[in-house]
Tab-separated table of C-alpha atoms and ligand atoms in Angstrom:
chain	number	residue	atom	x	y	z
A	1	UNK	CA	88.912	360.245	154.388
A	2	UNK	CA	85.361	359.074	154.407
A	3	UNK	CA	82.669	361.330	153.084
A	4	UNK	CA	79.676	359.498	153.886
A	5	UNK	CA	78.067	360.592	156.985
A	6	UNK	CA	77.746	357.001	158.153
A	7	UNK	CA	81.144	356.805	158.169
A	8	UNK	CA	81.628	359.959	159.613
A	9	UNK	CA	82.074	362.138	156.916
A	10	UNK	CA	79.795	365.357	157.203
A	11	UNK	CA	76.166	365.235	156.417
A	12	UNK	CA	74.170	366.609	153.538
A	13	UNK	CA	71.288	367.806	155.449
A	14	UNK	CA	72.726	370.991	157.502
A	15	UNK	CA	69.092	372.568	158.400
A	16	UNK	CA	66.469	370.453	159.426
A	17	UNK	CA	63.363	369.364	157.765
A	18	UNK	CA	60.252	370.599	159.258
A	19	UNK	CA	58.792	369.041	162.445
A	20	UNK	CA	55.651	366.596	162.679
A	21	UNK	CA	53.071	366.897	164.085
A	22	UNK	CA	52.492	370.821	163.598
A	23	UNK	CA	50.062	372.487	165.898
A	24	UNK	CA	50.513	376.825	167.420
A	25	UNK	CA	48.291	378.418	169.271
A	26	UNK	CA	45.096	377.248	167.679
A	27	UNK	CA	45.445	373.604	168.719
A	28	UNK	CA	46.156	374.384	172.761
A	29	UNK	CA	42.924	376.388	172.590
A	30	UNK	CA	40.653	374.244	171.176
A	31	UNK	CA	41.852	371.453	173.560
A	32	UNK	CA	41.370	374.530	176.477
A	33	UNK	CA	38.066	374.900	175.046
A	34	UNK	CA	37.244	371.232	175.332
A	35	UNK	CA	38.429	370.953	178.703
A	36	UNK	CA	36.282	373.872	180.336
A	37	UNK	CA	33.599	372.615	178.457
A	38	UNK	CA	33.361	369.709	180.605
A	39	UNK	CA	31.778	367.530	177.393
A	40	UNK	CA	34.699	365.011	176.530
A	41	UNK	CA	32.715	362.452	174.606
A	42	UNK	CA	31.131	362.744	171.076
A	43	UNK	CA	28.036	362.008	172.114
A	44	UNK	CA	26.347	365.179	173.360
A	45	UNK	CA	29.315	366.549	171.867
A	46	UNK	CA	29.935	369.737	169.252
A	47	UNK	CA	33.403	369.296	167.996
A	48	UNK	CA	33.782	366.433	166.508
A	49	UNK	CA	30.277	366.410	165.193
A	50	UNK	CA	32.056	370.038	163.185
A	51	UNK	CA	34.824	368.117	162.085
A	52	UNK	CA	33.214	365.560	160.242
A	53	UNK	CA	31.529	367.657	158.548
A	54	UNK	CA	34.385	370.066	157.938
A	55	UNK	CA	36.139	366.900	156.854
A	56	UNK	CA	33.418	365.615	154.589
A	57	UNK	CA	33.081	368.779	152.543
A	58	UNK	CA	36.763	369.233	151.906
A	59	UNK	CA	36.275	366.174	149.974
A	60	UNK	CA	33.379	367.083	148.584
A	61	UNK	CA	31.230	363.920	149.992
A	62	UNK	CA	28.018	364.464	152.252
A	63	UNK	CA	28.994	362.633	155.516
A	64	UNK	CA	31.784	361.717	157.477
A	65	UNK	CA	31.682	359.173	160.409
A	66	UNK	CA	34.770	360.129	162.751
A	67	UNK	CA	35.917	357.026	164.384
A	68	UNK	CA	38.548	356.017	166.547
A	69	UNK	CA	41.615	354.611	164.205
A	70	UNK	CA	41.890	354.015	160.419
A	71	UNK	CA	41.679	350.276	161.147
A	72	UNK	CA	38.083	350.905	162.362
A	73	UNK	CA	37.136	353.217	159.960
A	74	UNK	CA	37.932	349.999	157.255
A	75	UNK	CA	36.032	347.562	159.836
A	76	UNK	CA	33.377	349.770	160.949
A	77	UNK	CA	32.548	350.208	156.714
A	78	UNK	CA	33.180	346.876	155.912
A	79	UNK	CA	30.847	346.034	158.358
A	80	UNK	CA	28.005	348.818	157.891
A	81	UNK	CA	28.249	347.627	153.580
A	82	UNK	CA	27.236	344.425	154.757
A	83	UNK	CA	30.684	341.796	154.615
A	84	UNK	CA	30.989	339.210	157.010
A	85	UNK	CA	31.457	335.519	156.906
A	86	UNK	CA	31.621	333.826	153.544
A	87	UNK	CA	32.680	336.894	151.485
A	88	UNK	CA	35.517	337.854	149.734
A	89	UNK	CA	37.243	340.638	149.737
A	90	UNK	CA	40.128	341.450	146.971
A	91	UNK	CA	42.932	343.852	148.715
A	92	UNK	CA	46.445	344.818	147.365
A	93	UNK	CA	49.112	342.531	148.990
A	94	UNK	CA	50.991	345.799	149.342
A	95	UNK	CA	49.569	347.740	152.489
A	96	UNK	CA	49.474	347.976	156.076
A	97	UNK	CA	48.340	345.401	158.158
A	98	UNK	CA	44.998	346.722	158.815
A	99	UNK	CA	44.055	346.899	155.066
A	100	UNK	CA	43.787	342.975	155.391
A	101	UNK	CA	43.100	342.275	158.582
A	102	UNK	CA	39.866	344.339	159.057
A	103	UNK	CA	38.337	341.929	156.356
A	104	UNK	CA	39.505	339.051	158.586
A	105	UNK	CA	37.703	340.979	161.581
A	106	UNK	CA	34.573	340.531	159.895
A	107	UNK	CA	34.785	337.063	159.219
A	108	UNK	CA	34.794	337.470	155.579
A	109	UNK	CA	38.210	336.436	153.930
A	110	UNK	CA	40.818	338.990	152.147
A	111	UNK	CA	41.675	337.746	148.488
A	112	UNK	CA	45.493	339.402	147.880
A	113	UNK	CA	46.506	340.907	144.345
A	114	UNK	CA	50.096	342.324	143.657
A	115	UNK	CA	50.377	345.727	142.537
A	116	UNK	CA	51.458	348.135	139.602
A	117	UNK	CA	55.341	347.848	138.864
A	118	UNK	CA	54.813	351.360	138.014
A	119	UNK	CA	52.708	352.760	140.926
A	120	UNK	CA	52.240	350.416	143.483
A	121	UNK	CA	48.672	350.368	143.668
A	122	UNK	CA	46.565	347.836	142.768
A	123	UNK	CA	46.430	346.017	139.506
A	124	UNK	CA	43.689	346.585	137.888
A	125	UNK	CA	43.970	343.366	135.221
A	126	UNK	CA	44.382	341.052	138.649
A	127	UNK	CA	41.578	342.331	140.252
A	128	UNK	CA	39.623	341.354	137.427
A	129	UNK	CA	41.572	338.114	137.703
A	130	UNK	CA	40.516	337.514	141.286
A	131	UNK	CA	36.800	337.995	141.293
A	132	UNK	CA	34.417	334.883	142.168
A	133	UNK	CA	30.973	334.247	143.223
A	134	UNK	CA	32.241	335.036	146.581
A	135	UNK	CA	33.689	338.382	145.882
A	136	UNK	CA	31.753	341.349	147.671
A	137	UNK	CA	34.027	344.450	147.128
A	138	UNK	CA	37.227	345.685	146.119
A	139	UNK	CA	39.285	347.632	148.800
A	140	UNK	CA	42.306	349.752	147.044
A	141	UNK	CA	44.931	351.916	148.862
A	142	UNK	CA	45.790	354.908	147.622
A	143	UNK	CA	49.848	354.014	147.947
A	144	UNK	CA	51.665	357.346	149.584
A	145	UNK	CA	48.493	359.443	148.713
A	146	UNK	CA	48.428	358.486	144.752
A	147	UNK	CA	45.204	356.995	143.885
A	148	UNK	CA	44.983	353.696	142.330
A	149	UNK	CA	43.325	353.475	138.945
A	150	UNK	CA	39.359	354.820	139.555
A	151	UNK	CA	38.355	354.996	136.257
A	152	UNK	CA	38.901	351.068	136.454
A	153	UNK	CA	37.974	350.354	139.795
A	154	UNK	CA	34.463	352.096	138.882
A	155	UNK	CA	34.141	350.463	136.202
A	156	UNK	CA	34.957	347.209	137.582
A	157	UNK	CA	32.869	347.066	140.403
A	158	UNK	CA	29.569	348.547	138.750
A	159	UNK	CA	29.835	345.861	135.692
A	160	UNK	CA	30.530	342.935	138.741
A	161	UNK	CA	27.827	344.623	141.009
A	162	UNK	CA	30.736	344.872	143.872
A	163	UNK	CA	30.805	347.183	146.613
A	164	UNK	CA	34.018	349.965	145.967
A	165	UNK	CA	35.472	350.672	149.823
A	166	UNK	CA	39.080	353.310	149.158
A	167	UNK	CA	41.521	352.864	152.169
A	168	UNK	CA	42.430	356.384	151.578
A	169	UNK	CA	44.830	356.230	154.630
A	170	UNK	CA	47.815	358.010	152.825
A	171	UNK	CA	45.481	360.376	150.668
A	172	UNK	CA	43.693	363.315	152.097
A	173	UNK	CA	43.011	365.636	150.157
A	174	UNK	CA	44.470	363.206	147.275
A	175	UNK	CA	42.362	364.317	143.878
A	176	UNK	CA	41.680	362.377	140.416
A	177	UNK	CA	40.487	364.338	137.177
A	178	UNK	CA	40.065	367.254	139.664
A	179	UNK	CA	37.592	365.321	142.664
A	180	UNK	CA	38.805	364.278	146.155
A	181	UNK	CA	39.176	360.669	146.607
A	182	UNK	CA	36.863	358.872	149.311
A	183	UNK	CA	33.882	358.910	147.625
A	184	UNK	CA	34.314	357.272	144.278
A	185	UNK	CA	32.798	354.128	145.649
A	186	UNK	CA	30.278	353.581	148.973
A	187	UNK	CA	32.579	354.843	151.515
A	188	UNK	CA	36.332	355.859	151.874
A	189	UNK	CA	37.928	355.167	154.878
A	190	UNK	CA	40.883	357.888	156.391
A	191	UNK	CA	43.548	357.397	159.123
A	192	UNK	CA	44.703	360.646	161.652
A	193	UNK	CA	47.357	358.090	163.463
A	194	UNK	CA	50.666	360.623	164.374
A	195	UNK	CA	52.508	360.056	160.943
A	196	UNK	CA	49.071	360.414	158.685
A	197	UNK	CA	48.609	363.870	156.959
A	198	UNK	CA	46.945	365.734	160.047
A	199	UNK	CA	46.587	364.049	163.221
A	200	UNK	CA	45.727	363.696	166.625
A	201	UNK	CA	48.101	361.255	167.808
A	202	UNK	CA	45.070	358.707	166.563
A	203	UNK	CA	41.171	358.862	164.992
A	204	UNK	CA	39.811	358.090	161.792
A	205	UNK	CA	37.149	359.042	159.425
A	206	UNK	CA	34.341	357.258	156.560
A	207	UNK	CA	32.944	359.626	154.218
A	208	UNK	CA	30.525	358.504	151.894
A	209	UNK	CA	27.646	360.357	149.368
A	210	UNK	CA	24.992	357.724	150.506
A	211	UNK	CA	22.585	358.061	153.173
A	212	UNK	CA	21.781	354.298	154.112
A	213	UNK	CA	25.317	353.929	153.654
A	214	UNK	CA	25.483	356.861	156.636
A	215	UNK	CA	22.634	355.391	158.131
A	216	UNK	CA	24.190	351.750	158.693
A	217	UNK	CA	27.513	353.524	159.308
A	218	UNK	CA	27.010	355.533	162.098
A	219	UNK	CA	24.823	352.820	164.005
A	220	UNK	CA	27.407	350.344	163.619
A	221	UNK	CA	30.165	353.281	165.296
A	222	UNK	CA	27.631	353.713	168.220
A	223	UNK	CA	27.096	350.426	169.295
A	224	UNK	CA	23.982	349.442	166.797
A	225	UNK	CA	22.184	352.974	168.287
A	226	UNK	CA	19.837	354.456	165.140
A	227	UNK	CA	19.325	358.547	165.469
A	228	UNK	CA	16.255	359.719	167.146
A	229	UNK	CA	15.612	356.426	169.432
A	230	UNK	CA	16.246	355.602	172.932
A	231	UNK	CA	19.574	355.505	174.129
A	232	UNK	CA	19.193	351.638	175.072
A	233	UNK	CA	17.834	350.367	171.922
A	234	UNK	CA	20.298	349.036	170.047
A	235	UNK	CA	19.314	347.775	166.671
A	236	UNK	CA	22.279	346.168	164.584
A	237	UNK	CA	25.326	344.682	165.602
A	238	UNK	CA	28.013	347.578	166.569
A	239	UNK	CA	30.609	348.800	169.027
A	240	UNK	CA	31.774	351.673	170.172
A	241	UNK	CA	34.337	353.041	167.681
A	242	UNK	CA	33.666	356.766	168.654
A	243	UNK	CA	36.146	359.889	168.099
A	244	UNK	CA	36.308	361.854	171.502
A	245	UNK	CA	35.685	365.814	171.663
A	246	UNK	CA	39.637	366.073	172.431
A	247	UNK	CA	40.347	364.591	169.195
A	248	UNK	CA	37.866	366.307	167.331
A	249	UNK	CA	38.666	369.671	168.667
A	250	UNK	CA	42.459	369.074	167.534
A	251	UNK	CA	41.772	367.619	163.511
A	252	UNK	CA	39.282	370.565	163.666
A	253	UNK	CA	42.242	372.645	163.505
A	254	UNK	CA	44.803	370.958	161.772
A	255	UNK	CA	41.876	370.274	158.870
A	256	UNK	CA	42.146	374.133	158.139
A	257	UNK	CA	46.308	373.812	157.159
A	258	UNK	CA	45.577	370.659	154.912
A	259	UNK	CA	44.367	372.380	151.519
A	260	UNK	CA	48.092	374.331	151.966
A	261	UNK	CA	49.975	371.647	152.967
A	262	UNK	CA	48.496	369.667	150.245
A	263	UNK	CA	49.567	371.977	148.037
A	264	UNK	CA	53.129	372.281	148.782
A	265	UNK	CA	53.533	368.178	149.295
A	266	UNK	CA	52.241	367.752	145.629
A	267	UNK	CA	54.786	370.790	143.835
A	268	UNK	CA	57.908	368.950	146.105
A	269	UNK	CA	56.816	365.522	144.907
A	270	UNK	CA	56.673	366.685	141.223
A	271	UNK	CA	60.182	368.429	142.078
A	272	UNK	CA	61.884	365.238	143.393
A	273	UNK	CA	60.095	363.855	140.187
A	274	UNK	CA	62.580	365.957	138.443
A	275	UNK	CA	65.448	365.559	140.444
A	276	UNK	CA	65.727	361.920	141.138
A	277	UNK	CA	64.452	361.197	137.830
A	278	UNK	CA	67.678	362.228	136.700
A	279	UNK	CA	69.698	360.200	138.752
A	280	UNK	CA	70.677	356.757	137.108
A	281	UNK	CA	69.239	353.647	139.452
A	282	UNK	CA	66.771	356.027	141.604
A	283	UNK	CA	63.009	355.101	139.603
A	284	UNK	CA	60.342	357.331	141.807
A	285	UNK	CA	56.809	356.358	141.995
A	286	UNK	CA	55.422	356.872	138.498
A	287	UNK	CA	52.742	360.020	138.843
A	288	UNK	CA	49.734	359.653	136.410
A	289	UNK	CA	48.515	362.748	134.910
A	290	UNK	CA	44.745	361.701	135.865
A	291	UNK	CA	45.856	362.618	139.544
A	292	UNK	CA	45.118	366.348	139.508
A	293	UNK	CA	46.730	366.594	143.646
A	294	UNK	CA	48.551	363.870	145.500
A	295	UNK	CA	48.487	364.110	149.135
A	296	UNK	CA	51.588	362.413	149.568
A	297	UNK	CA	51.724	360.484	152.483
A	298	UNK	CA	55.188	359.315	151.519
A	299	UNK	CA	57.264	359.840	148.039
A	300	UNK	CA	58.471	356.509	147.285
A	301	UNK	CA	61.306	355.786	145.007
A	302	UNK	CA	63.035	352.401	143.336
A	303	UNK	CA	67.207	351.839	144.405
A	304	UNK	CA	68.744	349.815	141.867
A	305	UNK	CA	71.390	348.662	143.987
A	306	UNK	CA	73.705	347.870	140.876
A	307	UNK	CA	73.551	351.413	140.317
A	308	UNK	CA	74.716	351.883	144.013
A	309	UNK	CA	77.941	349.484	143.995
A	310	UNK	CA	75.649	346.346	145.290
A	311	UNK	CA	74.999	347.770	148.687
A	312	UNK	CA	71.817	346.750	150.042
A	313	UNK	CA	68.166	348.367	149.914
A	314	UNK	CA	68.861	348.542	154.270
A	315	UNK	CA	72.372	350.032	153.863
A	316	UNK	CA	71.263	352.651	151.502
A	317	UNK	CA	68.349	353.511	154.011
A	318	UNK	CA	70.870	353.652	157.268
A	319	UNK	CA	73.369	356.032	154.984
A	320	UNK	CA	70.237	358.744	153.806
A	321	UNK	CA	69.013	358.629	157.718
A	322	UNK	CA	73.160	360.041	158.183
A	323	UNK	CA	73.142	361.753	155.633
A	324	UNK	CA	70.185	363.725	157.309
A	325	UNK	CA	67.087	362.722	154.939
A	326	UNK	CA	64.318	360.651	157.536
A	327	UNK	CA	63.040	357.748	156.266
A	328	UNK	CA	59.275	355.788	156.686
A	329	UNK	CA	60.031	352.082	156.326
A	330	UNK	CA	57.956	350.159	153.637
A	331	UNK	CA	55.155	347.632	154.289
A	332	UNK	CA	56.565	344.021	154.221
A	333	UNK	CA	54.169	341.616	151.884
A	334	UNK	CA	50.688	340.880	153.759
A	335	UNK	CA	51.181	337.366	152.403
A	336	UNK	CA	53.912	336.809	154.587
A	337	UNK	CA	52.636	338.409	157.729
A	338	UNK	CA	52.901	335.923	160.812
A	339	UNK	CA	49.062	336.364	161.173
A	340	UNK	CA	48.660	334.634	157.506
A	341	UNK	CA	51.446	331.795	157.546
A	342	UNK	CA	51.050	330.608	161.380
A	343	UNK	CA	47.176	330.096	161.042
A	344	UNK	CA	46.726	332.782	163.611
A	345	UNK	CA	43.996	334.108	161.319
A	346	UNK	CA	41.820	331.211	161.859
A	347	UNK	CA	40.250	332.411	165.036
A	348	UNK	CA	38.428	335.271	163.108
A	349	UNK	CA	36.652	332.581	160.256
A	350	UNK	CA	34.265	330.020	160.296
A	351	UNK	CA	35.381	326.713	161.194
A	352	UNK	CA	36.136	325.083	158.073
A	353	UNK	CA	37.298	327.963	156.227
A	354	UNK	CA	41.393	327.847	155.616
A	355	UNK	CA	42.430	331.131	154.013
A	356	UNK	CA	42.473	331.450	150.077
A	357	UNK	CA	44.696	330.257	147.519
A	358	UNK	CA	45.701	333.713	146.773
A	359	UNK	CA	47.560	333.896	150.064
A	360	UNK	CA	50.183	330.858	148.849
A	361	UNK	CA	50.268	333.211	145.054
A	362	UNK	CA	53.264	334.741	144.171
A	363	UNK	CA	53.922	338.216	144.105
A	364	UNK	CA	56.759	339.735	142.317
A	365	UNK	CA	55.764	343.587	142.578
A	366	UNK	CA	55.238	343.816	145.694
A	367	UNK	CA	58.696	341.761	147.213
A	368	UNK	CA	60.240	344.626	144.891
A	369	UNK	CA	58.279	347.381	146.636
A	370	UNK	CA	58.851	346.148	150.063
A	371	UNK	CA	61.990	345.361	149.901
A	372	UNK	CA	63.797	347.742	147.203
A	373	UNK	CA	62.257	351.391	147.932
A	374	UNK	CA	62.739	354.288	149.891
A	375	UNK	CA	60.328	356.465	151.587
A	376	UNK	CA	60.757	359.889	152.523
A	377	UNK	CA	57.847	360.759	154.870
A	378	UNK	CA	55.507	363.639	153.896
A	379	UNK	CA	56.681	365.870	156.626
A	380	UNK	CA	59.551	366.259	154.915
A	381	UNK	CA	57.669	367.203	151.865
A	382	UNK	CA	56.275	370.282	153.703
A	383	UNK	CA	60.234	371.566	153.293
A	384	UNK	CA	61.280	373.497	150.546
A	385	UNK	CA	63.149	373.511	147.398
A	386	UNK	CA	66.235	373.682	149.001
A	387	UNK	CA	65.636	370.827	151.276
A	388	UNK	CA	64.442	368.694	148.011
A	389	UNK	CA	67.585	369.391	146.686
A	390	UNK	CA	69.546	367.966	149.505
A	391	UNK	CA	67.444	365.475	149.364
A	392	UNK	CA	68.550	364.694	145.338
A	393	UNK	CA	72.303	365.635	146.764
A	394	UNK	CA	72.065	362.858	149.617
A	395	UNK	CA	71.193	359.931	146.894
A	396	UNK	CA	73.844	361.321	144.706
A	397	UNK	CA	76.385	361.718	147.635
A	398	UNK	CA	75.869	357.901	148.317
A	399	UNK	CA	75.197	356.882	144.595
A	400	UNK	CA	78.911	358.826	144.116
A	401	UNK	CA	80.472	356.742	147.506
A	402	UNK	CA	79.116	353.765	147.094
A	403	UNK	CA	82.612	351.930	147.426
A	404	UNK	CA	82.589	352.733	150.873
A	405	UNK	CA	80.148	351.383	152.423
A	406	UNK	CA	81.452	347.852	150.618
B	501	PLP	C1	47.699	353.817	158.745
B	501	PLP	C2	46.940	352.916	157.828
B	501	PLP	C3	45.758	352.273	158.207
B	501	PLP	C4	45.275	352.214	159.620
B	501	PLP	O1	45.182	353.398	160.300
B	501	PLP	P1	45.369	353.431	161.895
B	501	PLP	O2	44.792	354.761	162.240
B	501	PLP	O3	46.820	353.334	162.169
B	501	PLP	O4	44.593	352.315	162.488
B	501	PLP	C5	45.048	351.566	157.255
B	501	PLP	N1	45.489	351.457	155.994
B	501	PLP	C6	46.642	352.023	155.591
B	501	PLP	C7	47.064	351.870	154.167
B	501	PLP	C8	47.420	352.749	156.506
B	501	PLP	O5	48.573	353.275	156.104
């Protein structure tokens, strides 16, 4: 008789993880509130206006810029740090999309890296590697809320006079030697998109500790406006990348459950340290000790699939979802994104220009990363120990079973 749940044996999971997004009472009024207000737009707006600063403090940085998505929040600071057309910009190959492509947007051209075997952030050593007269900043991601390596990064980009931007999209409330990321270089960029840490459906956030950095920031969100002057005058190149009251009004709220949530994401992620650490073939995400909280936008884990009878990284993913546990798919390489291979990304550089090198390199981390992990998504890490223990029993279920699903 089969055991696996994918072949329609019963499942591990028997009570169900917690749902995403969370909101109560708190949420509908706020939104209520918004509504009878009849101000729906940031501009003459309160809420939003709050929740950057709400958001800003939490993380211990001076402003925060709400904007409309976490891709803008990476264009919109790229843009306000002064990047454009003839720059280089040296990203992890191993990210979303938008990590790339919003140094594409501003005509300047992304210079890919591979990542950490251990961590799956950026290498530090190939950074250092990849900087040329062209090279304006570094943009790292902090990979399923644990921050790449700021002591280096820091260090790298003062010595080389670069510009630090942290794509912080999987890390609020993230923390390294005891400070929240997002403000270890000029600006850190956040993402409230429906599977990000809070959210409201979509929005996005820049904090930074620099006031011309603010300055330039929040002109270039509201259309090239500068505070104080007429409406009309518009004095730098900008667009409209504004967070609306609704949205503001909603992270308002769900800001107040992060510290908490935090909290429990990190102590389940150290658990599952424990539990699949034990488990021969399963390799999770190694946690540095320098990270005092991870967020945890995701716990990520290696499959050795000869550990698993040879079945493959997708198989193993369709028997957890059976078996109960969700799963968040991994990023495939940028380098082989349509948008880099089919020329596509010509349209945003100057004629003339035809990529980088880097983007023909090989990259032997990140093919393992995106093709050989798992991700359980961080709502699931808001369970408890119970439910990280299915978890464990789920991988050992399959890991146990294997020979079926041959
Ligand atoms: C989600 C994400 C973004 C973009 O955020 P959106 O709000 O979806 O535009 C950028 N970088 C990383 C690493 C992300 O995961």
């Amino acid at each position: 008789m089969a055991q696996l749940a994918i072949n329609g044996g019963a499942a591990t999971k028997t009570k169900p993880f917690p749902e995403w997004p969370m909101y109560d009472a708190r949420e509908r009024e706020a939104l209520l509130g918004v509504l009878d207000s009849r101000v729906w737009w940031r501009t003459p707006g309160t809420r939003t206006l709050q929740f950057e600063r709400d958001f800003a403090a939490y993380h211990q940085a001076k402003h925060g810029i709400a904007v409309t998505n976490g891709t803008h929040a990476l264009e919109v600071a790229l843009l306000a740090l002064g990047i454009g057309p003839g720059d280089e910009v040296i990203v992890p190959d191993y990210t979303f999309v938008a990590t790339a492509s919003s140094v594409l947007m501003t005509g300047a051209i992304p210079v890919l890296v591979d990542v950490r075997a251990d961590n799956y952030c950026i290498d530090c050593d190939l950074v250092e590697a990849a900087i040329s007269p062209r090279t304006k900043a570094i943009l790292p991601v902090h990979m399923g809320g644990h921050a790449a390596d700021l002591d280096r990064l820091t260090e790298i980009t003062s010595r080389h006079g670069l510009t630090l931007i942290e794509d912080c999209a999987h890390a609020h409330g993230s923390q390294w030697r005891g400070r929240p990321v997002g403000t270890f270089g000029r600006a850190g960029t956040f993402s409230f998109q429906q599977s990000k840490l809070m959210t409201a459906g979509e929005g996005g956030m820049i904090i930074t500790n620099d006031d011309e950095a603010e300055r330039l920031l929040r002109s270039v969100h509201d259309c090239g406006r500068l505070p104080g002057k007429w409406f009309y005058s518009h004095f730098i190149y900008g667009s409209n990348y504004r967070l609306s009251e609704w949205q503001g009004a909603v992270l308002g709220v769900q800001l107040t459950r992060l510290d908490e949530q935090t909290r429990r994401r990190h102590e389940n992620g150290r658990l599952l340290d424990r539990l699949l650490g034990e488990i021969p073939g399963i390799t999770p995400q190694l946690f540095d000790t320098r990270m005092t909280r991870n967020g945890h936008y995701a716990y990520i884990f290696h499959v050795d699939k000869a550990a698993f009878g040879g079945i493959s990284t997708e198989k193993f993913i369709a028997a957890m979802n059976a078996e109960g546990i969700p799963n968040q798919a991994a990023y495939p390489p940028v380098h082989d994104l349509d948008v880099f291979t089919s020329g596509a990304f010509r349209s945003r550089l100057c004629p003339g220009t035809d990529g980088h090198p880097s983007w023909q390199g090989e990259f032997p981390v990140t093919a393992r990363a995106a093709w050989e992990t798992y991700w359980v998504p961080q709502y699931a890490l808001l369970g408890d120990e119970q439910d990280m223990h299915e978890i464990a029993a789920a991988v050992r279920k399959i890991q146990a079973n294997a020979v079926e699903m041959r």
